[in-house]
Amino acid sequence: MSKTWQVYLSGEIHTDWRDQIEAGTKAAGLPVVFSAPVTDHGSSDACGADILGAEDNEFWYDNKGAKVNSIRTSTLIKGADIVVVRFGDKYKQWNAAFDAGYAAALNKPIITLHDPDLRHPLKEVDGAALAWAQEPAQVVRVLKYVIDGTL
Amino acid sequence: MSKTWQVYLSGEIHTDWRDQIEAGTKAAGLPVVFSAPVTDHGSSDACGADILGAEDNEFWYDNKGAKVNSIRTSTLIKGADIVVVRFGDKYKQWNAAFDAGYAAALNKPIITLHDPDLRHPLKEVDGAALAWAQEPAQVVRVLKYVIDGTL
Amino acid sequence: MSKTWQVYLSGEIHTDWRDQIEAGTKAAGLPVVFSAPVTDHGSSDACGADILGAEDNEFWYDNKGAKVNSIRTSTLIKGADIVVVRFGDKYKQWNAAFDAGYAAALNKPIITLHDPDLRHPLKEVDGAALAWAQEPAQVVRVLKYVIDGTL
Amino acid sequence: MSKTWQVYLSGEIHTDWRDQIEAGTKAAGLPVVFSAPVTDHGSSDACGADILGAEDNEFWYDNKGAKVNSIRTSTLIKGADIVVVRFGDKYKQWNAAFDAGYAAALNKPIITLHDPDLRHPLKEVDGAALAWAQEPAQVVRVLKYVIDGTL
Amino acid sequence: MSKTWQVYLSGEIHTDWRDQIEAGTKAAGLPVVFSAPVTDHGSSDACGADILGAEDNEFWYDNKGAKVNSIRTSTLIKGADIVVVRFGDKYKQWNAAFDAGYAAALNKPIITLHDPDLRHPLKEVDGAALAWAQEPAQVVRVLKYVIDGTL
Amino acid sequence: MSKTWQVYLSGEIHTDWRDQIEAGTKAAGLPVVFSAPVTDHGSSDACGADILGAEDNEFWYDNKGAKVNSIRTSTLIKGADIVVVRFGDKYKQWNAAFDAGYAAALNKPIITLHDPDLRHPLKEVDGAALAWAQEPAQVVRVLKYVIDGTL
Amino acid sequence: MSKTWQVYLSGEIHTDWRDQIEAGTKAAGLPVVFSAPVTDHGSSDACGADILGAEDNEFWYDNKGAKVNSIRTSTLIKGADIVVVRFGDKYKQWNAAFDAGYAAALNKPIITLHDPDLRHPLKEVDGAALAWAQEPAQVVRVLKYVIDGTL
Amino acid sequence: MSKTWQVYLSGEIHTDWRDQIEAGTKAAGLPVVFSAPVTDHGSSDACGADILGAEDNEFWYDNKGAKVNSIRTSTLIKGADIVVVRFGDKYKQWNAAFDAGYAAALNKPIITLHDPDLRHPLKEVDGAALAWAQEPAQVVRVLKYVIDGTL
C-alpha cells in the first residue's frame, strides 16, 4: 500500500487557498491527508475563555486561546510530512512565521505560498523553504510531482 | 482517512473522571483512542510480586510493581498525542506529577484537570500545561475543539 | 583534565539537605558543580508578578512565577549529569516529582532522597531512579563512588 | 566554576534594546554571553551577493543573503540556553517569529519583549514563551533572577 | 482501535521459549506482534557469505553475516515497544547483552528472562530492565497485565 | 499482522535495477513497499522551473529543481527501514552518495549495489553499509532473509 | 585549541590493558581523557549495599550495586567520543557487550579489543564496531591516527 | 568569552584549499578551530591494514581503512558548527558527498566550494547547502561575516 502523505496547511485563514489546494489534489487523485489550524477566526480567538473560563485580562484571554490552539497545531505539524505556509496581504501573521520556524527546526520540508511583493520581508522564511509558490495551483503541482513523480 | 488521536489519561484512579471524558468524547463522535495506567488499585500495587515473585522487603515489593506498571505507562505516554493529568483531593499523587514532567520533556501537549484549591501546589505542573480544566466536560470540549475545530 | 560533574538538586527547600551534600562533597574534594531551583520561598512565589507585572488573578500570579522559575530549572536539568530529588514530610511537592519525570524522559540518572515512610507514594519515582538514599551523607558517598571510584 | 549562560537576542534591529539588556546584565555582574543576528541592516541584506556573487533576480539576491545569515542564526539559537525575541512597531518582522518557532521546537525557554498593543497578533508567540517583558530592564531582571536567584 | 503492541524477543535460539510466549499470548487474546532475530543457527551464521559471496577469512565470513543479521535486528528493536531478552545456560550470548544495551540507550522497556544462577553476571543487564522473569509464563503474564491491565 | 517494510531505492536511474529488485521481491511474496526518487531524468531536472517559474540562471534552475526533488527524497528516506544505494558506471552520482550519508546519520541500515571496480572510490560509503551487493538478485535475497528469515 | 578526545574503556577489569593504552597514549602526547567503570571488583560489587543499606536478597544486593555503577557508566558513555570494549578469556562479560550495544544505539564509534578465538561469539559486537584490535598497542595506534593523523 | 566556532573541512585532499582558508581566517583574527579528514592519501588508504593487520582481499583492505577513518570523520562532523565541502575536478569524491549528506541529516549548515562546471551534478548537494563558494577566499569571507558580523 503506497504512502499517504500528511500535509499541514499553515497561515492565512481569510481566503480560500486551502480549498483550492484540497480540490486540486483530490482532482489529481493524490493520497494526501490535509490538516490545518482552526480557520474560523472567531472560534480561534474565543476557544480558551469559552471552554476553560472567562478572563477579564486581555493578555490571558488571548494566552488561553493561543495555547488551546497550539495543542492542535503543534501536534499536526509534528505529524506532517510537508508544511505549506501561506502569507496573505493583511495582518501580522506572526503565527504563520512561527509555524515555519517550528517546522524548520524539525527538519520538515516547507513550501511557502505568497505574492512576490512579500519577497523581502519573507526572505528568512523562504530561505528555510524548499519551494516558493505564488499560486495554490503550483502547490498542487509540487505535491503531484513529489508524490507520484509526474509533472 | 483523518487522524485518530491518542490521548493518555494520567492520575487519579478513585473517581470516574476517565469514564466521563470517554463517554463525552464518544457522544461527540471524536476519533480518539484513550489509554491510561491500570486503574485497579489492588492490581497496580500487587502486579510485580504477584507475577514475578514474592518480596519480603516492602521497598522491593513496591519497586517491582512500579516498574511493571511503567512498562505500560512509559510506552503509552511516548505514543500519546495529548496527555491529560488529573489531580484529586487525596493521596500524594506523585506519579501524576511524574507523568506530567515526563510528558513535558517529550514536548507533548499537557492538559491538567483539578480543582481551584490545588492551584498553588500545582503551579509548576500547570505552568508546563497548555490548558487547565476544572471539570471533565471541559476536557471533552478541548478535545472536540482541537480535533474537529468546533466549540 | 578530568570531568566536572553537573548535579542538580531538586525538591524540598525548607531543610539544609543541599548544604549538607555540598559540604560533604567539598570535603571529599570532588569536582562537582551543583545547581538547584531558587530556594527562597518568597522570591520563588513572587518572581513572576514582581518582575513582569502584578496580577489580580491568583492563577495567573502563580502561573507567571512558575514559568519564570522554569526558565531556570528546565535549563539546569537539561544540563545536568545527575539529578537528585529530595522529598520531605511537608507540602505537596509536585514540582519535585515533575522534575523527576522530566529527568527520566531525558534518560538522566536520578537519585532520590527521602525517608522510608514515603516509600509507597514514591514508588513510581523510585522505580525510575538508580539509587534511593535516606540521608544526605549517602548521596555524598554515591557521588564520591561514581566520580572517583572509591567507597 | 558556575555556568555561563548563552542568551540569544532575536528580532528588531533598529532600537538599542540589545545594548540596554547587555549593559544591565553587565552591571548586575551576571555570567552571560549574548549573541544575536547581524544587526547592521545593510550588511544583512547584502551579505549573500556581496560575498558569493551578484544576482540580478531580487528573489535570489535575498535568498542568498538570508541563507548566509541563517548559518549564523541557526547555529547560535541551537547553542542558546535562552532565546529573547523582540518585536517592535515597524516592519513585518517575520524572521523574529520564525526564530521563536525554531526555538520552541527545540524546547528552548523563550522570553518575548514587546509593547502591549502587539498582544493580539503575538498571542501564539507569547503562548509559546515563558515570560513576556515590556521593557529591556525586565529582561535583565528575569536573567538576574534565573541565574543568581535574587529579585 | 486499540494499540497493537510490538514485542521483540532477543537472545537464546536453542530452546522453545519464544513458542511458549507466543502461544501463551495468543491464548490470552492479546494484541501483540512478536519479532525476533533469525533463529535458525545455520542460516544466521551463513547468510552473509551465502548471499553476498564466499569469504576465506573467518573474521570477514562472520562479519558479513553479522551485518546482514543486524539489518533485521536493529530495525525490529527500533520499532519495538518492549524488548524481552533471554539468556540460557550455554554459549557466550553477547549478542543478547548487546541487544539489551541497544534497547536501553533507546529508552525501551526491557524484560529479562533467565534462571537465578545467572543473577550475578547479568546484574548490569537486569539493572537496566523493568522486570526479571524466570519462566516464559511470567513474561506472558507481564504482557497481559501491561496490555489489558489484568493479573 | 506482520510488518510491512519500507525500502528506499536510491541512485542510478538509467538501468532497470529497481525493476529487477521489485519483481524479485514480489515473486518472493515479501511485504515490502518500495520508494525511490523520481527516475525520469527530464522531469527531475525540469521540475523546479516548470512548476515554480522559469529561471535564466543555470544555478538557480538546478537549485529549484533539486529542492523540489528533496521534498520527496528526504521524506521517503526518513520513513525508510532500509536504504539501498546503487552506483552505476556513468555520471558523478553525488546525489547517491549524499543519500547514503543522510541515511547513515539517521542510523538507517544501508545496502550498496555496485560493481567491484567501484570498490576503492566507494570505500567510505561501503564502510557505512551493512551489505554490499553486486547484483540486484542479491539485494532481493538480503531482503528475503532479513524479512522472512530464510536463505 | 585543539579538541580533547573523550575515550571510554569498557570491559575486562582483571588485566592491565587500560594502563597499557593510557601509557601509550601519553607517550604519544595525544590529547585524550580516558574514563572507565570502577575497576576494583570488590567495590563494584559492594557499592550499592555498602552505601545505600544492606540487602539479604542476593538479587537486590546485585541490583542496587549495578544501578549505582550505571550512574557512572551511562554518563561517561554518553559523553564519550569513542568507546573501546575489551573482552578477555574469563567470565561472562555481559556488561561489556551491553555497553557496546548502548554505544551503538547512540551512534558512537566502537573499537573492540579481543583475541581471535573470541571471533565467532563476538561477531555481532564486532559487526557494530569500526575497528577490531587484538593488542592494546593497536588501540593506541588507532587513537594516534584518528587524532593527529599519523601512522 | 565569545564562542569558538568548529568548522569541518571535508573533501578534496590534493590542492591547498584548506591552507588558504585557514590562513585567511587566521589573518582575519577569527575564533575558529578547523578540523578535517586525514589528508595524506597514502596514510588514509593504508591505515586499516597497517594498524590492524594485513588483508589480501582488496575490499576488506579498503573497508578496514575506511572505517578507521570514519572514527575521525564522523566524530568531527558531529562536533562541527559548520561543514565546508570541497569538490575538485578529479576523482569520484563520493566521500565528500557522503559527508554532505551526513551533515544535512544532522541539520548542520553546509557551505559548498566548487567550480561552476560542477553545478549540475552537484545540484542536490548545493540544494542542501546554505552557501556555494567558488573560491576559498569566499569561504573566509562567509566565516568572517557569520562570526563577527562584518563584510
CSV table of C-alpha atoms in Angstrom, one decimal, chain D residues 54-55 57 60-61 63-64 67, chain F residues 54-55 57 60-61 63-64 67:
chain,number,residue,atom,x,y,z
D,54,ALA,CA,25.9,39.4,-7.7
D,55,GLU,CA,22.3,38.4,-8.5
D,57,ASN,CA,16.9,38.5,-9.7
D,60,TRP,CA,17.8,35.1,-5.3
D,61,TYR,CA,19.6,38.2,-4.1
D,63,ASN,CA,17.6,34.2,-0.8
D,64,LYS,CA,21.4,34.1,-0.9
D,67,LYS,CA,20.9,31.7,3.9
F,54,ALA,CA,11.4,29.8,-15.3
F,55,GLU,CA,15.0,30.7,-14.4
F,57,ASN,CA,20.4,31.4,-14.4
F,60,TRP,CA,19.0,28.6,-9.8
F,61,TYR,CA,17.3,26.5,-12.4
F,63,ASN,CA,18.7,24.6,-7.4
F,64,LYS,CA,15.0,25.0,-7.7
F,67,LYS,CA,15.0,21.3,-3.7
